[in-house]
PDB file of C-alpha atoms in Angstrom:
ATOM      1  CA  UNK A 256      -9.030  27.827  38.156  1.00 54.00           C
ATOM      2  CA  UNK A 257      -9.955  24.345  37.261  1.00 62.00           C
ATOM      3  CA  UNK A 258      -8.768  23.007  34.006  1.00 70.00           C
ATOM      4  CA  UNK A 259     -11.500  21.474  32.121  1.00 77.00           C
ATOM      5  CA  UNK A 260     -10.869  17.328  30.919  1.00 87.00           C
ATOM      6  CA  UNK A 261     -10.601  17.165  27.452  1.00 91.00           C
ATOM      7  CA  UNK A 262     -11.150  13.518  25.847  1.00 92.00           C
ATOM      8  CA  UNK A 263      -7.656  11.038  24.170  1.00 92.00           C
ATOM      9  CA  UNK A 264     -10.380  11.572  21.108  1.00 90.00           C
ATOM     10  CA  UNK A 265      -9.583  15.248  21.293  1.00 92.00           C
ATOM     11  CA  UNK A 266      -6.583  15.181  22.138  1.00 94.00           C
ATOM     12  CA  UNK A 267      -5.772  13.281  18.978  1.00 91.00           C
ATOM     13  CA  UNK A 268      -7.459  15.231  16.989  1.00 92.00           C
ATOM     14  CA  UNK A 269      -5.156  18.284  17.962  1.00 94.00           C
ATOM     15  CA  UNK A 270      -2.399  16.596  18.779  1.00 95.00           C
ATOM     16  CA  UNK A 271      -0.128  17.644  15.519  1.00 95.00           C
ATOM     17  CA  UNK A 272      -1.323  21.453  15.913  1.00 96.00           C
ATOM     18  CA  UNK A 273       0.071  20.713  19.493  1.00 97.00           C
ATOM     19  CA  UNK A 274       3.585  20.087  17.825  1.00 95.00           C
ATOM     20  CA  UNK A 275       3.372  23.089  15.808  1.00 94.00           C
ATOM     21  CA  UNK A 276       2.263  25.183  18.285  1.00 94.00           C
ATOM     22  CA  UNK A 277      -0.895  26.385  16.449  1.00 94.00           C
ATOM     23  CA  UNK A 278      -3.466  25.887  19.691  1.00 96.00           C
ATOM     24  CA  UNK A 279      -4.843  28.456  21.819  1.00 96.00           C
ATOM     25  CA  UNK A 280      -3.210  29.056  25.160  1.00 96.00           C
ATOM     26  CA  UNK A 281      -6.096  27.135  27.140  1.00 95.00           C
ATOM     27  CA  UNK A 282      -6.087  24.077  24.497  1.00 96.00           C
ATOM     28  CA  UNK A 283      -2.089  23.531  25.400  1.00 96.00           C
ATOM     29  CA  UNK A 284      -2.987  23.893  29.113  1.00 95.00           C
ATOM     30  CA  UNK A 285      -5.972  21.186  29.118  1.00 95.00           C
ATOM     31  CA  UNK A 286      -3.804  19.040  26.887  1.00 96.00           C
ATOM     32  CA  UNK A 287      -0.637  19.091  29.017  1.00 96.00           C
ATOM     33  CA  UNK A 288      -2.798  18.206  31.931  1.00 95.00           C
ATOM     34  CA  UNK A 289      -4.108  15.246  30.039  1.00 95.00           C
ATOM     35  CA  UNK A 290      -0.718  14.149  28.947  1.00 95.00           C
ATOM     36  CA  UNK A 291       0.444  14.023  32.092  1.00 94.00           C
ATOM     37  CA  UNK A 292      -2.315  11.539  33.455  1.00 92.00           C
ATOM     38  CA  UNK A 293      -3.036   9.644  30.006  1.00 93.00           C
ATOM     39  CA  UNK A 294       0.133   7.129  28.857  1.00 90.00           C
ATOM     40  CA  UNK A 295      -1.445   6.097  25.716  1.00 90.00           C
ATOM     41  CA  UNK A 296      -1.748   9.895  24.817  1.00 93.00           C
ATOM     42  CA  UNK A 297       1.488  10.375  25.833  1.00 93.00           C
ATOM     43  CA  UNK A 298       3.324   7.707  23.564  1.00 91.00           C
ATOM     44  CA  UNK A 299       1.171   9.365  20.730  1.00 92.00           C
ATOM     45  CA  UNK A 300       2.423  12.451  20.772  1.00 95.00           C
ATOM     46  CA  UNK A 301       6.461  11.111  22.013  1.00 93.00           C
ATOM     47  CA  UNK A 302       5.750   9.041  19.064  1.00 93.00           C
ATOM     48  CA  UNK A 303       4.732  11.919  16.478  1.00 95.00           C
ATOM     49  CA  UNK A 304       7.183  14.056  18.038  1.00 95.00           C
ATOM     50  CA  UNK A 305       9.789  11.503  17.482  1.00 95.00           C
ATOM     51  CA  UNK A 306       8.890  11.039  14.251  1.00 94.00           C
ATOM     52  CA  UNK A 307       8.602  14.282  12.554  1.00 95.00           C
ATOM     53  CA  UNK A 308      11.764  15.119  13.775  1.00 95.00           C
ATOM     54  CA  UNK A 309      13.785  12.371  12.024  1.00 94.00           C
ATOM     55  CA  UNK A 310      11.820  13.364   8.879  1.00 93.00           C
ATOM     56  CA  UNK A 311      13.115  16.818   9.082  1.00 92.00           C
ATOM     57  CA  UNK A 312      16.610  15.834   9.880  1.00 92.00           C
ATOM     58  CA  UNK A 313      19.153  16.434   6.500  1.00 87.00           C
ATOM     59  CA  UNK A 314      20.545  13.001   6.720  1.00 89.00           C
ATOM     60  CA  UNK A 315      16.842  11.053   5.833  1.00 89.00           C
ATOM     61  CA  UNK A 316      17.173  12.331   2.435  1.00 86.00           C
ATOM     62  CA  UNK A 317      20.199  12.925   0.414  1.00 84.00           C
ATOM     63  CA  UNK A 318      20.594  14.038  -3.589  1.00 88.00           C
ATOM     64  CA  UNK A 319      22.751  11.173  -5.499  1.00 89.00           C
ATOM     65  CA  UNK A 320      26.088  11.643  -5.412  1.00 90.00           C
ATOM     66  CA  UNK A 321      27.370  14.144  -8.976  1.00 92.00           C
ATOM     67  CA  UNK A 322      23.830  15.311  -8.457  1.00 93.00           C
ATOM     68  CA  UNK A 323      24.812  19.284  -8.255  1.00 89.00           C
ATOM     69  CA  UNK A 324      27.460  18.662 -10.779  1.00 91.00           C
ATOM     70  CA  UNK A 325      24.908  17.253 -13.365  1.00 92.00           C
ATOM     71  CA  UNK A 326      22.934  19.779 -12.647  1.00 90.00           C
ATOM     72  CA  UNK A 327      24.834  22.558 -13.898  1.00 88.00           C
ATOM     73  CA  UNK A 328      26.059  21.319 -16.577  1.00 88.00           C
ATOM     74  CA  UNK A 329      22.659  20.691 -18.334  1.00 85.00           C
ATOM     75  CA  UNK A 330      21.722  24.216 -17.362  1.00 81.00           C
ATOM     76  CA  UNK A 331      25.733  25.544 -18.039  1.00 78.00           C
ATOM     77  CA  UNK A 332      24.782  25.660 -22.459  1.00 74.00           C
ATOM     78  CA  UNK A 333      21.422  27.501 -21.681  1.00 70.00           C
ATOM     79  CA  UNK A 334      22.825  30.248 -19.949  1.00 65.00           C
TER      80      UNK A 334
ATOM     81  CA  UNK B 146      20.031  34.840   7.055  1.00 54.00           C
ATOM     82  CA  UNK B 147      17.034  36.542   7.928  1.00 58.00           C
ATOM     83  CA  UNK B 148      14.048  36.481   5.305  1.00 71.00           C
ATOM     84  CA  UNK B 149      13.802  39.877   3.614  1.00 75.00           C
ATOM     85  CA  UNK B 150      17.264  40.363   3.845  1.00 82.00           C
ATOM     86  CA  UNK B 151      17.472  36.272   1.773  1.00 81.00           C
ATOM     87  CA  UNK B 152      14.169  37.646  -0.274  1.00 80.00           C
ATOM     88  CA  UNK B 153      16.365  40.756  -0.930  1.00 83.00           C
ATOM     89  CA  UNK B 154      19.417  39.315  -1.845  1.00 88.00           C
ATOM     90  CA  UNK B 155      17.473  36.733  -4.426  1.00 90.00           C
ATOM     91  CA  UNK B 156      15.802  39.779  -6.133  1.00 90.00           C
ATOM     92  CA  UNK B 157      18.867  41.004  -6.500  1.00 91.00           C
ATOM     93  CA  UNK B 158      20.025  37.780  -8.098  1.00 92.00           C
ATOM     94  CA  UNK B 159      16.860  37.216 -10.454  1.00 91.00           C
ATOM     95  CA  UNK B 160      17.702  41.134 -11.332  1.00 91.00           C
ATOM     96  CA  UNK B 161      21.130  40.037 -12.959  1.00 91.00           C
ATOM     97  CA  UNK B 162      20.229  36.763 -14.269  1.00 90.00           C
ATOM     98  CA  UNK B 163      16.879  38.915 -16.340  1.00 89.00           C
ATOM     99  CA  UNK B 164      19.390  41.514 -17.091  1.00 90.00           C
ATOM    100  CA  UNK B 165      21.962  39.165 -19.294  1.00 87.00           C
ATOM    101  CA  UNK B 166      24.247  38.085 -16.481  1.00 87.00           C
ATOM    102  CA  UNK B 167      22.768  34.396 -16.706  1.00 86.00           C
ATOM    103  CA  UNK B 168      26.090  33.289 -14.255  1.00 87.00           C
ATOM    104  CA  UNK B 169      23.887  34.387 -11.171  1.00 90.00           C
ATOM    105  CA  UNK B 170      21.385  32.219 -11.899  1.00 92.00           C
ATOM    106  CA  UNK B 171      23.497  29.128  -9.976  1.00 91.00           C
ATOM    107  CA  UNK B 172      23.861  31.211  -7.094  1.00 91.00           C
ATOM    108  CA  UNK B 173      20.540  31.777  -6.868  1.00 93.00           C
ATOM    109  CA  UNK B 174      19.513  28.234  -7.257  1.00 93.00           C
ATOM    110  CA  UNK B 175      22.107  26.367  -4.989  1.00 92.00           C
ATOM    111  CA  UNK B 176      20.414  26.631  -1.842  1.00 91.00           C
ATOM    112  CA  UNK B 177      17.663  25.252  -3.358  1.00 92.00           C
ATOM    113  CA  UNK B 178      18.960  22.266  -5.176  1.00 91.00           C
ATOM    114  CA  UNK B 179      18.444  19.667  -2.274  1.00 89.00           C
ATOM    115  CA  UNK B 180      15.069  20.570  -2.208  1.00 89.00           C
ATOM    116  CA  UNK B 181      13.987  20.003  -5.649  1.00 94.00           C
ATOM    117  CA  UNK B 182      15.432  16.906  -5.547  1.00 93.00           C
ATOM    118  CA  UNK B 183      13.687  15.831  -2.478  1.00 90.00           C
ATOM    119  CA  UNK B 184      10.129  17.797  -4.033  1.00 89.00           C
ATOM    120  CA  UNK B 185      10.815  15.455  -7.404  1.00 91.00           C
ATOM    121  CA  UNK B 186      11.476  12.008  -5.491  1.00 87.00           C
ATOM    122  CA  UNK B 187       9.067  12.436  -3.120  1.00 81.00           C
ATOM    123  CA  UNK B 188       6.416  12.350  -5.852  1.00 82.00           C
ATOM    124  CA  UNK B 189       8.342   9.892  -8.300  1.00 83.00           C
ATOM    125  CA  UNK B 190      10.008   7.819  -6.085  1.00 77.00           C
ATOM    126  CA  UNK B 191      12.746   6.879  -8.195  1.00 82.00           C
ATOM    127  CA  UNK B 192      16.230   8.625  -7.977  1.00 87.00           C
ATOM    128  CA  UNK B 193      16.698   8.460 -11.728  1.00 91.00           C
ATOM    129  CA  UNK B 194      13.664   9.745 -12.520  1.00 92.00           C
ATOM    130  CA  UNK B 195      13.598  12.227  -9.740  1.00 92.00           C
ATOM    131  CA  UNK B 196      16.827  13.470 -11.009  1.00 95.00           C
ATOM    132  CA  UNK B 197      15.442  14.545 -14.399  1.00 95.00           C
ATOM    133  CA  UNK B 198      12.573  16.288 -13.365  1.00 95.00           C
ATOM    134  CA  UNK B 199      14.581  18.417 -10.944  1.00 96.00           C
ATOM    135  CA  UNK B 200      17.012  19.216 -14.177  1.00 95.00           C
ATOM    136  CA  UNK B 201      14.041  19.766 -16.027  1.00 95.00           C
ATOM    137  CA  UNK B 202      12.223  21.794 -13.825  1.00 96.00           C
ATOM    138  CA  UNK B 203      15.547  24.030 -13.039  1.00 95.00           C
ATOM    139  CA  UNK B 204      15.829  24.488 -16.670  1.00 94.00           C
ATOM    140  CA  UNK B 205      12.430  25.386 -16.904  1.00 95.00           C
ATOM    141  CA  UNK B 206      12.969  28.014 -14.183  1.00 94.00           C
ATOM    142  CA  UNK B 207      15.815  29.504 -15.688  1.00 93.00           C
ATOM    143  CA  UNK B 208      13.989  29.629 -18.926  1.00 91.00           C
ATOM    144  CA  UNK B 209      10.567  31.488 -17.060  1.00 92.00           C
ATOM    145  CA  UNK B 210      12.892  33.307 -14.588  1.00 92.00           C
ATOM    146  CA  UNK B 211      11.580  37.045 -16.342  1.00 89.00           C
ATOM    147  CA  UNK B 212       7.477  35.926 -15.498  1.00 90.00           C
ATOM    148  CA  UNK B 213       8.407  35.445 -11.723  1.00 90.00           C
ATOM    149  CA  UNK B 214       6.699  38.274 -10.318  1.00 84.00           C
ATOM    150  CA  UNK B 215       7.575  37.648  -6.047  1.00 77.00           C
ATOM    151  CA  UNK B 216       4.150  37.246  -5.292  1.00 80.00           C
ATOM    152  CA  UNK B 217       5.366  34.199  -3.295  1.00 83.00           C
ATOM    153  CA  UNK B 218       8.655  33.425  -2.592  1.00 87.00           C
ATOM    154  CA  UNK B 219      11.641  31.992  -5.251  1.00 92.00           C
ATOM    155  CA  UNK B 220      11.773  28.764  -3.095  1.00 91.00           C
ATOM    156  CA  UNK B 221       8.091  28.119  -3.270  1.00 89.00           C
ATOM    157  CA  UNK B 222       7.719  29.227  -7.154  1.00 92.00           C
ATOM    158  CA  UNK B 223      10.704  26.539  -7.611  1.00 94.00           C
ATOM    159  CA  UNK B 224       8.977  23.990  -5.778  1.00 92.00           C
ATOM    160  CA  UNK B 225       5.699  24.904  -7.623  1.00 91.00           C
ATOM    161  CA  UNK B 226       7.536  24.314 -11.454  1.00 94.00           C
ATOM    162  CA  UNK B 227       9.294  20.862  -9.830  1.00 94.00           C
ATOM    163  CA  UNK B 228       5.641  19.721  -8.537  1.00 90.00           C
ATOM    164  CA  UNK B 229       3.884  20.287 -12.246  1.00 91.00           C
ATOM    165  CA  UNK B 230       6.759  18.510 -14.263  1.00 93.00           C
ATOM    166  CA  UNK B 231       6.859  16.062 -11.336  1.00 91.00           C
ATOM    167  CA  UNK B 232       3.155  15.414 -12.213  1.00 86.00           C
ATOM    168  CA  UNK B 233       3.337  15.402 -15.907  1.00 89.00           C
ATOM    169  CA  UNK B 234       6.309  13.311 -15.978  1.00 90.00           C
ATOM    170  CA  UNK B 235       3.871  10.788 -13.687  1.00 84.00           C
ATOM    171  CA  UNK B 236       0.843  11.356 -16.310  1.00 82.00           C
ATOM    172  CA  UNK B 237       2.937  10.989 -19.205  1.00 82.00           C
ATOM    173  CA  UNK B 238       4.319   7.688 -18.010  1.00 77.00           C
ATOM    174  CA  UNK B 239       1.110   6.508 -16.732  1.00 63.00           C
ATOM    175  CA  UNK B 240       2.320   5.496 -13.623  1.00 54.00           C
ATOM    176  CA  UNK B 241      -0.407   6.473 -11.251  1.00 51.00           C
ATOM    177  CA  UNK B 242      -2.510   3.695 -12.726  1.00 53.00           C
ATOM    178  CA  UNK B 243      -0.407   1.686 -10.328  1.00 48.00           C
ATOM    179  CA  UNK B 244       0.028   4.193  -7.651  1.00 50.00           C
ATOM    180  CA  UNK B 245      -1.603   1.812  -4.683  1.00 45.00           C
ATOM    181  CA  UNK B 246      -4.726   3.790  -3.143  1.00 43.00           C
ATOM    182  CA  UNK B 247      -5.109   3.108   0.616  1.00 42.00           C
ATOM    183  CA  UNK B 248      -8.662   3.025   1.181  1.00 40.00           C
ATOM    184  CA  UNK B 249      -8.275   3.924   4.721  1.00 40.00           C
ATOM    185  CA  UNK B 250      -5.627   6.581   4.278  1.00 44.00           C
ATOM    186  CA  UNK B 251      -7.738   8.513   1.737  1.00 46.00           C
ATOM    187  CA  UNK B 252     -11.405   8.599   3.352  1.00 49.00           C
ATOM    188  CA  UNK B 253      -9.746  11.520   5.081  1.00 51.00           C
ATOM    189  CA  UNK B 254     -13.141  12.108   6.211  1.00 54.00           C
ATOM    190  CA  UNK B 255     -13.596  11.623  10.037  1.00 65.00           C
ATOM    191  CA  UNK B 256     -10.803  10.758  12.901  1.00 72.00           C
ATOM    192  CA  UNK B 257      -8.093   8.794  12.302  1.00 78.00           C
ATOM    193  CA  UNK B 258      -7.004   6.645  15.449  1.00 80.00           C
ATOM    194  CA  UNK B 259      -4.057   5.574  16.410  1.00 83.00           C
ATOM    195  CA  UNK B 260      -3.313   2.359  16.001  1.00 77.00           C
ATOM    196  CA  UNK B 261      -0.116   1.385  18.677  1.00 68.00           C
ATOM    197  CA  UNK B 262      -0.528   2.501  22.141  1.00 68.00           C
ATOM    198  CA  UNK B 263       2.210   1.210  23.373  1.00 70.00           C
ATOM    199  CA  UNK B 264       5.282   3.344  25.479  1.00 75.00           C
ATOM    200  CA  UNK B 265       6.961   4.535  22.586  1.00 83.00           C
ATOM    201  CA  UNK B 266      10.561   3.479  22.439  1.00 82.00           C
ATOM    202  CA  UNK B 267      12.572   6.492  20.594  1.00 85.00           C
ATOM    203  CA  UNK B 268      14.246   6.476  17.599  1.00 88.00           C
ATOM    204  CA  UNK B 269      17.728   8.383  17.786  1.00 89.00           C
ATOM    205  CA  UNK B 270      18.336  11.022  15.353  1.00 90.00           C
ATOM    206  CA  UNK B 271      21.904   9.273  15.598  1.00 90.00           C
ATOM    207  CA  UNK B 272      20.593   5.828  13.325  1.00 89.00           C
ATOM    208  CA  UNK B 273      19.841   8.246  10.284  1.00 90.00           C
ATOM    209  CA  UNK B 274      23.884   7.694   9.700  1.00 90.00           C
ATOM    210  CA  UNK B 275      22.544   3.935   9.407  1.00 88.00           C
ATOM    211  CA  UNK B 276      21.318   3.036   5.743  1.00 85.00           C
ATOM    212  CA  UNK B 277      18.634   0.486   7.168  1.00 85.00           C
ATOM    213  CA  UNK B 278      17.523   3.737   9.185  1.00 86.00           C
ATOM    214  CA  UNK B 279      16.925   6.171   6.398  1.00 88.00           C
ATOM    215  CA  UNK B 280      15.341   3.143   4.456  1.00 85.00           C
ATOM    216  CA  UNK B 281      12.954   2.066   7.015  1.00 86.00           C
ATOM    217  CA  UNK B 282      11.998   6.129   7.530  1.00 90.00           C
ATOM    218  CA  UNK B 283      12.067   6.743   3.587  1.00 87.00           C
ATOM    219  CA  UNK B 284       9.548   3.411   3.045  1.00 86.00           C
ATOM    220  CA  UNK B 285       7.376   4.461   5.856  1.00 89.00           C
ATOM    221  CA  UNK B 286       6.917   8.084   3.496  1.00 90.00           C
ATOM    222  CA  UNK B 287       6.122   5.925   0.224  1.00 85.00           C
ATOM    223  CA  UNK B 288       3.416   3.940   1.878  1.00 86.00           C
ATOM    224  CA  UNK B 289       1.692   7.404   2.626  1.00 89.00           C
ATOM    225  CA  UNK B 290      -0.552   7.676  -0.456  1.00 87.00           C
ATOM    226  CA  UNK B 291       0.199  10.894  -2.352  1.00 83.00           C
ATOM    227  CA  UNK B 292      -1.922  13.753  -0.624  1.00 88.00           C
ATOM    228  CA  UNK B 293      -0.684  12.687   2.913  1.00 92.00           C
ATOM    229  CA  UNK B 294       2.838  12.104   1.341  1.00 90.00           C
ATOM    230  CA  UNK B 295       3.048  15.757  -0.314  1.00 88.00           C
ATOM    231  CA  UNK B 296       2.045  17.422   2.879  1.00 93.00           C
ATOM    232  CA  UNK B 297       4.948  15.697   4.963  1.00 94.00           C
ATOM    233  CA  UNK B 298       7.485  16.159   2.367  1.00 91.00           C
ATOM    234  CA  UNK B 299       6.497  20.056   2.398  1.00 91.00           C
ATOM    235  CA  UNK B 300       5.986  20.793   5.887  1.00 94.00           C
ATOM    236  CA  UNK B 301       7.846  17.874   7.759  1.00 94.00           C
ATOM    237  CA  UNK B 302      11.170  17.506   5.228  1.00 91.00           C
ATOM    238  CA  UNK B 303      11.433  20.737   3.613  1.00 87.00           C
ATOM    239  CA  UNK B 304      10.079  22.655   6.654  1.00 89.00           C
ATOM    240  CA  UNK B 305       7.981  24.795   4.602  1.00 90.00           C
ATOM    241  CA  UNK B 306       5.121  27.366   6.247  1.00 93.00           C
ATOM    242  CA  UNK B 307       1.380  25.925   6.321  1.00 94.00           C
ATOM    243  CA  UNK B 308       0.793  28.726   4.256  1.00 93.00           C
ATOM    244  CA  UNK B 309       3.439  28.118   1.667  1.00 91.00           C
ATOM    245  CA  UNK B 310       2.559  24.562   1.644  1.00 92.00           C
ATOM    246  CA  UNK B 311      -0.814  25.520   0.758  1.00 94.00           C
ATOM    247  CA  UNK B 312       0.076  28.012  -1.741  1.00 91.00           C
ATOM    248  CA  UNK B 313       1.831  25.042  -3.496  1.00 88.00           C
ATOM    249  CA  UNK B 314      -1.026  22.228  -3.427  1.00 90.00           C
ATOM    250  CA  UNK B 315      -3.358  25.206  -4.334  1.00 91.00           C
ATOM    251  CA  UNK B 316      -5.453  24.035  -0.931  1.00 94.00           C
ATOM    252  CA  UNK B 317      -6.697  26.093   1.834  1.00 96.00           C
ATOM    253  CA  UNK B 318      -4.329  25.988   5.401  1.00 96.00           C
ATOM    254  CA  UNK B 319      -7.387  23.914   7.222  1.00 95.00           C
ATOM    255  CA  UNK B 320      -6.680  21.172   4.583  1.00 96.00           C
ATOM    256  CA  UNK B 321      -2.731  20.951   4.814  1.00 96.00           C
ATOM    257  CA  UNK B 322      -3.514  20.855   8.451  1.00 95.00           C
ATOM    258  CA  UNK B 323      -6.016  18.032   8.462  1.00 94.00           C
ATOM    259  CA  UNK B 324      -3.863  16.228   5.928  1.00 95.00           C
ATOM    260  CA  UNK B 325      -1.138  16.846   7.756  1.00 96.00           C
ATOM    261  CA  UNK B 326      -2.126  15.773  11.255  1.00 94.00           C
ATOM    262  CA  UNK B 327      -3.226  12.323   9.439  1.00 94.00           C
ATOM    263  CA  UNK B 328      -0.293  11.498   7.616  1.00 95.00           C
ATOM    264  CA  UNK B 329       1.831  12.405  10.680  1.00 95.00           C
ATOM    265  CA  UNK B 330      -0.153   9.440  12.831  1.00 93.00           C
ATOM    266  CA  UNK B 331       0.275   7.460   9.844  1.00 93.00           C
ATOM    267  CA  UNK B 332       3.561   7.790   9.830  1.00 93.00           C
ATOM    268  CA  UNK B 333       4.269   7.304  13.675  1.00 91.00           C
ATOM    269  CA  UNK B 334       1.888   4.297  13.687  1.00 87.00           C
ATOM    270  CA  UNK B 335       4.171   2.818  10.878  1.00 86.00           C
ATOM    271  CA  UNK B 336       7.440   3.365  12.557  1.00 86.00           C
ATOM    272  CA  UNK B 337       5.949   2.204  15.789  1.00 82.00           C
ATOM    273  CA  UNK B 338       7.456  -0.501  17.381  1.00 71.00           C
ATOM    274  CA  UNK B 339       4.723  -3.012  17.421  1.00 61.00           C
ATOM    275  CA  UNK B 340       4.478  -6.272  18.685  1.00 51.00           C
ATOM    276  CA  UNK B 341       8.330  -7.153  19.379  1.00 51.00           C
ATOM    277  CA  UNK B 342       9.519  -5.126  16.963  1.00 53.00           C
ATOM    278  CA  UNK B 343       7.347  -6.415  14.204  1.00 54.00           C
ATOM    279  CA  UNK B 344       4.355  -4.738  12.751  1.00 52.00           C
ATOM    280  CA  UNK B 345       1.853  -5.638  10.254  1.00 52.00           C
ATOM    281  CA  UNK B 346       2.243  -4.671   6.330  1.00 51.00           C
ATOM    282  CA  UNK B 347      -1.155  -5.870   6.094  1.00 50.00           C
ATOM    283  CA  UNK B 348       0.270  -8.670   3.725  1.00 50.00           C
ATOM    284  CA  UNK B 349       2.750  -9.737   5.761  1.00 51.00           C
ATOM    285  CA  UNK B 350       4.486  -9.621   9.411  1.00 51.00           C
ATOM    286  CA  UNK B 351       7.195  -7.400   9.390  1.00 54.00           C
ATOM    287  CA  UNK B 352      10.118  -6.108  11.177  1.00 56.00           C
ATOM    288  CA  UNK B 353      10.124  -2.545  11.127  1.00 52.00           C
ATOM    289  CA  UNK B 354      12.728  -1.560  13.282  1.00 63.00           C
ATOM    290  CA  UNK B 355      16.349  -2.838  12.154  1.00 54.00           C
ATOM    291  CA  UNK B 356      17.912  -2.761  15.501  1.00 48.00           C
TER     292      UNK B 356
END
């Protein structure tokens, strides 16, 4: 069967679902087919993709160093 | 560790703090400690300030440990106390007078488009060991006004569920997604590499890319 175009407006619009994998089965299949003829879809979602995985990495954001150590002591005469 | 048997071993933990064995109640918090921190900055933006609202908020866990009733999850309750004092700390100080208001960014009404088209040359995970890395990432997340900055921090840095996410910003799951969908292009058109490595602040020409 045919897969039926979908639009780069579309595609943007669903494009982050896309990464989280919350699309239905035929959305995924129309949109892969679209990637794979549309570059400036394509460096959208590399970009996005890219992107939201630095943010998640451990080493963007790190507490100050003595931070934990601080920590417990304030809460150390409350307990 | 697989949730209920984590979910299990917490109750457990809350159990012994609630029954006079406060001692626990470090255990039960160090996993979590990073991510208070990162909750409190993300809405602050200052590490000293950040720092003493995830003390405070701790404290104020430990303090309203016996009310937590599991109807979410310790981590998100946590996150939930660091949020409010987060916010109060911001009302109390009167900062959000400043707080810069995208105009664009928060008519989150109709489709955002992306603004750079062009191939998009990656960004190695291995440049977060870079300083000029983590900054250029961290100031791309502070330009995101606050709703679209709240959303990444909870799904995108602390990996948090849509639905957990929403449970903390008190918004349905069809917002966090629409908010988060447009502060993910946001941030991806900010990081992108523009014209020669330079893109536009909107006041000035800059180079976003330090390499």
């Amino acid at each position: 069967m045919a897969t039926i175009e979908i639009s780069c407006v579309e595609v943007w619009r669903e494009v982050s679902n896309y990464l989280d994998a919350d699309i239905s089965p035929e959305l995924r299949e129309r949109m892969e087919a679209h990637f794979k003829g549309c570059a400036h879809c394509s460096a959208v979602l590399d970009g996005m993709r890219n992107v939201v995985g630095l943010v998640a990495d451990g080493r963007l954001f790190q507490t100050p160093a003595g931070f934990n150590e601080r920590l417990y002591n304030k809460i150390k005469p409350r307990q | 560790m697989p949730q209920p048997q984590l979910e299990f071993a917490e109750a457990e933990l809350i159990k012994r703090v609630c029954d006079g064995m406060p001692e626990a109640f470090e255990e039960l918090v160090r996993p979590y400690e990073r991510l208070v921190y990162v909750t409190a900055i993300s809405i602050l933006k200052n590490q000293a300030d950040a720092e003493e609202v995830a003390q405070e908020a701790v404290l104020k866990a430990f303090s309203k440990l016996s009310s937590f009733r599991a109807e979410c999850k310790f981590s998100t309750w946590l996150i939930q106390i660091t949020y409010n004092e987060a916010r109060m700390k911001l009302r109390k100080d009167h900062r959000h007078l400043y707080e810069s208001i995208d105009e664009r960014q928060e008519g989150s009404e109709g489709d955002y488009w992306p603004r750079d088209f062009a191939d998009w040359r990656p960004i190695p995970s291995e440049l977060l060991e870079e300083n000029e890395t983590r900054q250029a990432l961290q100031n791309a997340i502070s330009s995101l006004s606050p709703t679209y900055r709240e959303v990444v921090i909870l799904r995108d840095v602390q990996n948090l569920s849509i639905k957990d996410a929403a449970t903390i910003l008190g918004v349905t799951e069809g917002t966090v997604k629409t908010r988060l969908h447009r502060a993910r292009l946001l941030l991806r058109d900010a990081l992108a590499p523009g014209i020669d490595g330079c893109w536009s602040t909107g006041q000035s020409y800059q180079k976003v890319r330090p390499w």
